[in-house]
Structure formats: C-alpha cells, structure tokens
C-alpha cells in the first residue's frame, strides 16, 4: 500500500532478489528503507533511506553471515523501539496483533484478569 514502508536487509546490499523487490516497490511508489553493510551497494544507493550496519570483523569463514546478522538485528531493534516510543502503539495493540506465543499468552492473561 502507498502508506507502507518496505524494509530490506542485506549485508552486501546487492542480493539479487532484494534488488528486484526494491525496483518493484519503487515502481509502485512504495517507500523503501535498506539496512545494509555498505552504503555503496545497489540497495544502499536505491532505497529512499539507508541505514548502514557495517561490521569491523570478517564473517565466519569469510562468508557465513553471523556478525552482520547481529549488527542488523541491533539496528532493527533500535528502530522498532523508537517507533513504539514515538507512536501510540500499546501493549493492547501488541496483544491484538500477536495473540499467540509466550508474549501474546502473557498479555492475554493480563487482559483476562481485568
């Protein structure tokens, strides 16, 4: 939808499938954000906004994405936390959207006690 944002995560920023998604979203006028290891990548250059989550050490065996995943996860968690802080998103909203799992169960029990 036009008011949505698609977030694309790729350490290299050149993942073929995601570059295709980026182009498709751009063609549809949908806002895109990229979380990449390098701003000088297809996703980094093509997204509406780019967050660089680079790593200073090589990946395991030089190719296994592990450190980059942790770096990107930290950025995603920081962005999600900021969105929640700036919006009116509540525990009730979370409960409605995520009724299952341990957090959903915990929030459902709290609602039942009211």
Tab-separated table of N, CA and C in Angstrom:
chain	number	residue	atom	x	y	z
A	1	UNK	N	0.829	-1.173	0.000
A	1	UNK	CA	0.000	0.000	0.000
A	1	UNK	C	0.878	1.243	0.000
A	2	UNK	N	0.338	2.317	-0.457
A	2	UNK	CA	1.099	3.554	-0.604
A	2	UNK	C	1.668	4.081	0.713
A	3	UNK	N	0.993	3.866	1.837
A	3	UNK	CA	1.472	4.396	3.112
A	3	UNK	C	2.422	3.455	3.835
A	4	UNK	N	2.714	2.315	3.253
A	4	UNK	CA	3.600	1.338	3.878
A	4	UNK	C	5.060	1.657	3.572
A	5	UNK	N	5.937	1.060	4.362
A	5	UNK	CA	7.376	1.113	4.107
A	5	UNK	C	7.879	-0.315	4.060
A	6	UNK	N	8.646	-0.623	3.048
A	6	UNK	CA	9.254	-1.941	2.930
A	6	UNK	C	10.713	-1.800	3.366
A	7	UNK	N	11.105	-2.643	4.337
A	7	UNK	CA	12.472	-2.623	4.848
A	7	UNK	C	13.207	-3.829	4.280
A	8	UNK	N	14.340	-3.562	3.656
A	8	UNK	CA	15.138	-4.602	3.013
A	8	UNK	C	16.455	-4.750	3.768
A	9	UNK	N	16.793	-5.973	4.169
A	9	UNK	CA	18.026	-6.231	4.916
A	9	UNK	C	18.955	-7.111	4.099
A	10	UNK	N	20.176	-6.645	3.915
A	10	UNK	CA	21.169	-7.411	3.186
A	10	UNK	C	22.549	-6.904	3.575
A	11	UNK	N	23.424	-7.802	3.988
A	11	UNK	CA	24.770	-7.353	4.348
A	11	UNK	C	25.485	-6.770	3.134
A	12	UNK	N	25.459	-7.474	2.025
A	12	UNK	CA	26.157	-6.971	0.837
A	12	UNK	C	25.429	-5.782	0.220
A	13	UNK	N	24.100	-5.775	0.384
A	13	UNK	CA	23.307	-4.733	-0.257
A	13	UNK	C	23.096	-4.982	-1.739
A	14	UNK	N	23.539	-6.140	-2.208
A	14	UNK	CA	23.435	-6.470	-3.627
A	14	UNK	C	22.691	-7.778	-3.869
A	15	UNK	N	21.945	-8.255	-2.882
A	15	UNK	CA	21.205	-9.502	-3.027
A	15	UNK	C	20.205	-9.357	-4.176
A	16	UNK	N	20.376	-10.185	-5.189
A	16	UNK	CA	19.612	-10.058	-6.429
A	16	UNK	C	18.101	-9.982	-6.199
A	17	UNK	N	17.572	-10.888	-5.365
A	17	UNK	CA	16.127	-10.928	-5.131
A	17	UNK	C	15.636	-9.636	-4.471
A	18	UNK	N	16.419	-9.100	-3.550
A	18	UNK	CA	16.008	-7.876	-2.857
A	18	UNK	C	16.141	-6.648	-3.742
A	19	UNK	N	17.133	-6.641	-4.612
A	19	UNK	CA	17.257	-5.534	-5.571
A	19	UNK	C	16.031	-5.520	-6.477
A	20	UNK	N	15.545	-6.710	-6.864
A	20	UNK	CA	14.314	-6.804	-7.645
A	20	UNK	C	13.111	-6.275	-6.879
A	21	UNK	N	13.022	-6.607	-5.592
A	21	UNK	CA	11.934	-6.092	-4.746
A	21	UNK	C	12.029	-4.575	-4.656
A	22	UNK	N	13.230	-4.054	-4.469
A	22	UNK	CA	13.436	-2.603	-4.394
A	22	UNK	C	12.899	-1.912	-5.638
A	23	UNK	N	13.243	-2.437	-6.806
A	23	UNK	CA	12.772	-1.831	-8.056
A	23	UNK	C	11.255	-1.909	-8.172
A	24	UNK	N	10.683	-3.034	-7.788
A	24	UNK	CA	9.227	-3.197	-7.861
A	24	UNK	C	8.524	-2.226	-6.911
A	25	UNK	N	9.042	-2.089	-5.704
A	25	UNK	CA	8.429	-1.157	-4.749
A	25	UNK	C	8.557	0.283	-5.241
A	26	UNK	N	9.699	0.615	-5.783
A	26	UNK	CA	9.898	1.960	-6.334
A	26	UNK	C	8.915	2.233	-7.466
A	27	UNK	N	8.718	1.245	-8.327
A	27	UNK	CA	7.760	1.389	-9.430
A	27	UNK	C	6.340	1.597	-8.923
A	28	UNK	N	6.026	1.037	-7.763
A	28	UNK	CA	4.691	1.175	-7.172
A	28	UNK	C	4.564	2.420	-6.295
A	29	UNK	N	5.651	3.159	-6.123
A	29	UNK	CA	5.623	4.357	-5.293
A	29	UNK	C	5.631	4.067	-3.809
A	30	UNK	N	6.122	2.884	-3.440
A	30	UNK	CA	6.165	2.489	-2.029
A	30	UNK	C	7.532	2.858	-1.459
A	31	UNK	N	7.516	3.491	-0.293
A	31	UNK	CA	8.720	3.950	0.383
A	31	UNK	C	9.567	2.750	0.795
A	32	UNK	N	10.883	2.850	0.615
A	32	UNK	CA	11.776	1.744	0.953
A	32	UNK	C	12.889	2.212	1.884
A	33	UNK	N	13.262	1.311	2.773
A	33	UNK	CA	14.399	1.527	3.660
A	33	UNK	C	15.292	0.306	3.548
A	34	UNK	N	16.591	0.534	3.519
A	34	UNK	CA	17.545	-0.567	3.434
A	34	UNK	C	18.453	-0.542	4.656
A	35	UNK	N	18.690	-1.720	5.206
A	35	UNK	CA	19.684	-1.888	6.258
A	35	UNK	C	20.757	-2.779	5.648
A	36	UNK	N	21.904	-2.182	5.400
A	36	UNK	CA	22.949	-2.846	4.626
A	36	UNK	C	24.309	-2.678	5.296
A	37	UNK	N	25.260	-3.470	4.847
A	37	UNK	CA	26.618	-3.358	5.348
A	37	UNK	C	27.419	-2.277	4.649
A	38	UNK	N	26.949	-1.844	3.482
A	38	UNK	CA	27.661	-0.822	2.723
A	38	UNK	C	26.673	0.091	2.009
A	39	UNK	N	26.863	1.379	2.205
A	39	UNK	CA	26.010	2.349	1.524
A	39	UNK	C	26.241	2.315	0.014
A	40	UNK	N	27.444	1.926	-0.386
A	40	UNK	CA	27.784	1.868	-1.808
A	40	UNK	C	27.398	0.519	-2.397
A	41	UNK	N	26.122	0.218	-2.310
A	41	UNK	CA	25.576	-1.031	-2.832
A	41	UNK	C	24.298	-0.691	-3.582
A	42	UNK	N	23.751	-1.654	-4.304
A	42	UNK	CA	22.519	-1.410	-5.052
A	42	UNK	C	21.384	-0.974	-4.125
A	43	UNK	N	21.210	-1.685	-3.010
A	43	UNK	CA	20.147	-1.323	-2.076
A	43	UNK	C	20.460	0.000	-1.388
A	44	UNK	N	21.706	0.175	-0.986
A	44	UNK	CA	22.113	1.396	-0.310
A	44	UNK	C	21.910	2.632	-1.160
A	45	UNK	N	22.157	2.506	-2.436
A	45	UNK	CA	22.004	3.632	-3.355
A	45	UNK	C	20.563	3.824	-3.815
A	46	UNK	N	19.799	2.732	-3.865
A	46	UNK	CA	18.460	2.813	-4.451
A	46	UNK	C	17.320	3.042	-3.480
A	47	UNK	N	17.517	2.732	-2.204
A	47	UNK	CA	16.433	2.878	-1.221
A	47	UNK	C	16.198	4.352	-0.903
A	48	UNK	N	14.996	4.647	-0.432
A	48	UNK	CA	14.675	6.014	-0.026
A	48	UNK	C	15.502	6.444	1.175
A	49	UNK	N	15.732	5.520	2.082
A	49	UNK	CA	16.589	5.782	3.239
A	49	UNK	C	17.441	4.539	3.477
A	50	UNK	N	18.697	4.778	3.840
A	50	UNK	CA	19.623	3.667	4.067
A	50	UNK	C	20.248	3.790	5.446
A	51	UNK	N	20.201	2.693	6.190
A	51	UNK	CA	20.897	2.597	7.465
A	51	UNK	C	22.050	1.615	7.270
A	52	UNK	N	23.255	2.059	7.569
A	52	UNK	CA	24.422	1.204	7.387
A	52	UNK	C	24.737	0.517	8.705
A	53	UNK	N	24.750	-0.807	8.664
A	53	UNK	CA	25.091	-1.634	9.824
A	53	UNK	C	26.325	-2.448	9.445
A	54	UNK	N	27.451	-1.753	9.410
A	54	UNK	CA	28.678	-2.422	8.981
A	54	UNK	C	29.309	-3.173	10.146
A	55	UNK	N	30.176	-4.075	9.809
A	55	UNK	CA	30.893	-4.848	10.825
A	55	UNK	C	32.385	-4.652	10.601
A	56	UNK	N	33.143	-4.685	11.681
A	56	UNK	CA	34.581	-4.455	11.555
A	56	UNK	C	35.365	-5.756	11.402
A	57	UNK	N	34.732	-6.872	11.731
A	57	UNK	CA	35.405	-8.163	11.615
A	57	UNK	C	34.816	-8.950	10.448
A	58	UNK	N	35.613	-9.858	9.919
A	58	UNK	CA	35.119	-10.714	8.840
A	58	UNK	C	34.078	-11.682	9.375
A	59	UNK	N	33.212	-12.127	8.485
A	59	UNK	CA	32.224	-13.144	8.832
A	59	UNK	C	32.938	-14.473	9.084
A	60	UNK	N	32.245	-15.416	9.706
A	60	UNK	CA	32.806	-16.741	9.950
A	60	UNK	C	33.188	-17.367	8.618
A	61	UNK	N	34.396	-17.872	8.559
A	61	UNK	CA	34.961	-18.450	7.334
A	61	UNK	C	34.985	-17.452	6.182
A	62	UNK	N	34.791	-16.198	6.500
A	62	UNK	CA	34.815	-15.157	5.483
A	62	UNK	C	33.541	-15.021	4.684
A	63	UNK	N	32.570	-15.935	4.887
A	63	UNK	CA	31.347	-15.902	4.074
A	63	UNK	C	30.053	-16.160	4.841
A	64	UNK	N	30.135	-16.769	6.021
A	64	UNK	CA	28.925	-17.147	6.756
A	64	UNK	C	28.374	-15.919	7.477
A	65	UNK	N	27.175	-15.450	7.088
A	65	UNK	CA	26.637	-14.248	7.719
A	65	UNK	C	26.235	-14.511	9.172
A	66	UNK	N	27.015	-13.994	10.082
A	66	UNK	CA	26.712	-14.148	11.503
A	66	UNK	C	26.853	-12.794	12.186
A	67	UNK	N	28.004	-12.203	12.085
A	67	UNK	CA	28.220	-10.892	12.711
A	67	UNK	C	27.341	-9.828	12.065
A	68	UNK	N	27.168	-9.904	10.764
A	68	UNK	CA	26.323	-8.917	10.073
A	68	UNK	C	24.859	-9.060	10.487
A	69	UNK	N	24.431	-10.283	10.744
A	69	UNK	CA	23.049	-10.506	11.196
A	69	UNK	C	22.839	-9.858	12.558
A	70	UNK	N	23.794	-10.016	13.456
A	70	UNK	CA	23.684	-9.417	14.788
A	70	UNK	C	23.675	-7.893	14.676
A	71	UNK	N	24.516	-7.356	13.829
A	71	UNK	CA	24.564	-5.908	13.621
A	71	UNK	C	23.237	-5.383	13.081
A	72	UNK	N	22.675	-6.066	12.085
A	72	UNK	CA	21.396	-5.648	11.513
A	72	UNK	C	20.263	-5.799	12.529
A	73	UNK	N	20.300	-6.857	13.325
A	73	UNK	CA	19.266	-7.056	14.341
A	73	UNK	C	19.284	-5.920	15.359
A	74	UNK	N	20.471	-5.470	15.729
A	74	UNK	CA	20.575	-4.352	16.677
A	74	UNK	C	19.950	-3.092	16.083
A	75	UNK	N	20.187	-2.837	14.811
A	75	UNK	CA	19.603	-1.664	14.153
A	75	UNK	C	18.084	-1.792	14.087
A	76	UNK	N	17.577	-2.958	13.716
A	76	UNK	CA	16.129	-3.177	13.640
A	76	UNK	C	15.489	-2.971	15.011
A	77	UNK	N	16.100	-3.509	16.062
A	77	UNK	CA	15.553	-3.348	17.410
A	77	UNK	C	15.546	-1.878	17.834
A	78	UNK	N	16.583	-1.141	17.493
A	78	UNK	CA	16.636	0.281	17.837
A	78	UNK	C	15.548	1.054	17.098
A	79	UNK	N	15.362	0.766	15.820
A	79	UNK	CA	14.320	1.441	15.036
A	79	UNK	C	12.936	1.086	15.575
A	80	UNK	N	12.697	-0.186	15.860
A	80	UNK	CA	11.395	-0.609	16.388
A	80	UNK	C	11.112	0.066	17.726
A	81	UNK	N	12.108	0.142	18.576
A	81	UNK	CA	11.939	0.792	19.873
A	81	UNK	C	11.586	2.265	19.700
A	82	UNK	N	12.242	2.928	18.783
A	82	UNK	CA	11.974	4.346	18.540
A	82	UNK	C	10.572	4.555	17.977
A	83	UNK	N	10.144	3.672	17.090
A	83	UNK	CA	8.789	3.778	16.526
A	83	UNK	C	7.748	3.631	17.632
A	84	UNK	N	7.939	2.651	18.500
A	84	UNK	CA	6.995	2.452	19.613
A	84	UNK	C	6.997	3.671	20.531
A	85	UNK	N	8.181	4.198	20.833
A	85	UNK	CA	8.271	5.369	21.712
A	85	UNK	C	7.584	6.598	21.116
A	86	UNK	N	7.643	6.740	19.796
A	86	UNK	CA	7.082	7.928	19.147
A	86	UNK	C	5.609	7.782	18.759
A	87	UNK	N	5.085	6.586	18.872
A	87	UNK	CA	3.704	6.355	18.447
A	87	UNK	C	2.829	6.043	19.662
A	88	UNK	N	1.587	5.817	19.370
A	88	UNK	CA	0.653	5.464	20.445
A	88	UNK	C	0.472	3.951	20.534
A	89	UNK	N	1.392	3.190	19.968
A	89	UNK	CA	1.329	1.734	19.992
A	89	UNK	C	1.407	1.251	21.436
A	90	UNK	N	0.471	0.406	21.826
A	90	UNK	CA	0.364	-0.023	23.219
A	90	UNK	C	0.504	-1.539	23.359
A	91	UNK	N	0.519	-1.996	24.608
A	91	UNK	CA	0.514	-3.436	24.869
A	91	UNK	C	-0.743	-4.068	24.291
A	92	UNK	N	-1.845	-3.347	24.353
A	92	UNK	CA	-3.109	-3.855	23.805
A	92	UNK	C	-2.992	-4.038	22.294
A	93	UNK	N	-2.358	-3.094	21.601
A	93	UNK	CA	-2.135	-3.235	20.157
A	93	UNK	C	-1.288	-4.467	19.873
A	94	UNK	N	-0.247	-4.647	20.675
A	94	UNK	CA	0.622	-5.806	20.506
A	94	UNK	C	-0.171	-7.091	20.719
A	95	UNK	N	-0.977	-7.121	21.780
A	95	UNK	CA	-1.775	-8.308	22.094
A	95	UNK	C	-2.721	-8.652	20.952
A	96	UNK	N	-3.369	-7.659	20.379
A	96	UNK	CA	-4.319	-7.880	19.284
A	96	UNK	C	-3.612	-8.423	18.051
A	97	UNK	N	-2.428	-7.899	17.754
A	97	UNK	CA	-1.698	-8.307	16.556
A	97	UNK	C	-0.888	-9.580	16.739
A	98	UNK	N	-0.613	-9.956	17.973
A	98	UNK	CA	0.203	-11.144	18.263
A	98	UNK	C	-0.440	-11.942	19.391
A	99	UNK	N	-1.595	-12.555	19.129
A	99	UNK	CA	-2.313	-13.236	20.208
A	99	UNK	C	-1.656	-14.529	20.674
A	100	UNK	N	-0.781	-15.092	19.889
A	100	UNK	CA	-0.151	-16.360	20.256
A	100	UNK	C	1.239	-16.161	20.813
A	101	UNK	N	1.921	-17.244	21.054
A	101	UNK	CA	3.271	-17.193	21.590
A	101	UNK	C	3.281	-16.812	23.052
A	102	UNK	N	4.458	-16.834	23.646
A	102	UNK	CA	4.555	-16.575	25.085
A	102	UNK	C	4.178	-15.146	25.440
A	103	UNK	N	4.563	-14.161	24.624
A	103	UNK	CA	4.186	-12.771	24.927
A	103	UNK	C	2.687	-12.553	24.747
A	104	UNK	N	2.129	-13.091	23.682
A	104	UNK	CA	0.686	-12.981	23.471
A	104	UNK	C	-0.087	-13.635	24.599
A	105	UNK	N	0.367	-14.810	25.016
A	105	UNK	CA	-0.299	-15.503	26.130
A	105	UNK	C	-0.218	-14.693	27.416
A	106	UNK	N	0.933	-14.123	27.685
A	106	UNK	CA	1.101	-13.293	28.878
A	106	UNK	C	0.148	-12.094	28.847
A	107	UNK	N	0.069	-11.423	27.703
A	107	UNK	CA	-0.809	-10.258	27.582
A	107	UNK	C	-2.283	-10.669	27.604
A	108	UNK	N	-2.604	-11.822	27.032
A	108	UNK	CA	-3.987	-12.304	27.084
A	108	UNK	C	-4.406	-12.593	28.527
A	109	UNK	N	-3.514	-13.201	29.316
A	109	UNK	CA	-3.820	-13.490	30.721
A	109	UNK	C	-4.028	-12.195	31.506
A	110	UNK	N	-3.201	-11.189	31.214
A	110	UNK	CA	-3.340	-9.902	31.909
A	110	UNK	C	-4.687	-9.263	31.573
A	111	UNK	N	-5.136	-9.412	30.325
A	111	UNK	CA	-6.421	-8.860	29.904
A	111	UNK	C	-7.563	-9.592	30.583
A	112	UNK	N	-7.440	-10.927	30.717
A	112	UNK	CA	-8.493	-11.722	31.337
A	112	UNK	C	-8.672	-11.364	32.817
A	113	UNK	N	-7.603	-10.937	33.489
A	113	UNK	CA	-7.666	-10.607	34.912
A	113	UNK	C	-8.394	-9.298	35.168
A	114	UNK	N	-8.551	-8.478	34.141
A	114	UNK	CA	-9.216	-7.177	34.338
A	114	UNK	C	-10.668	-7.307	34.586
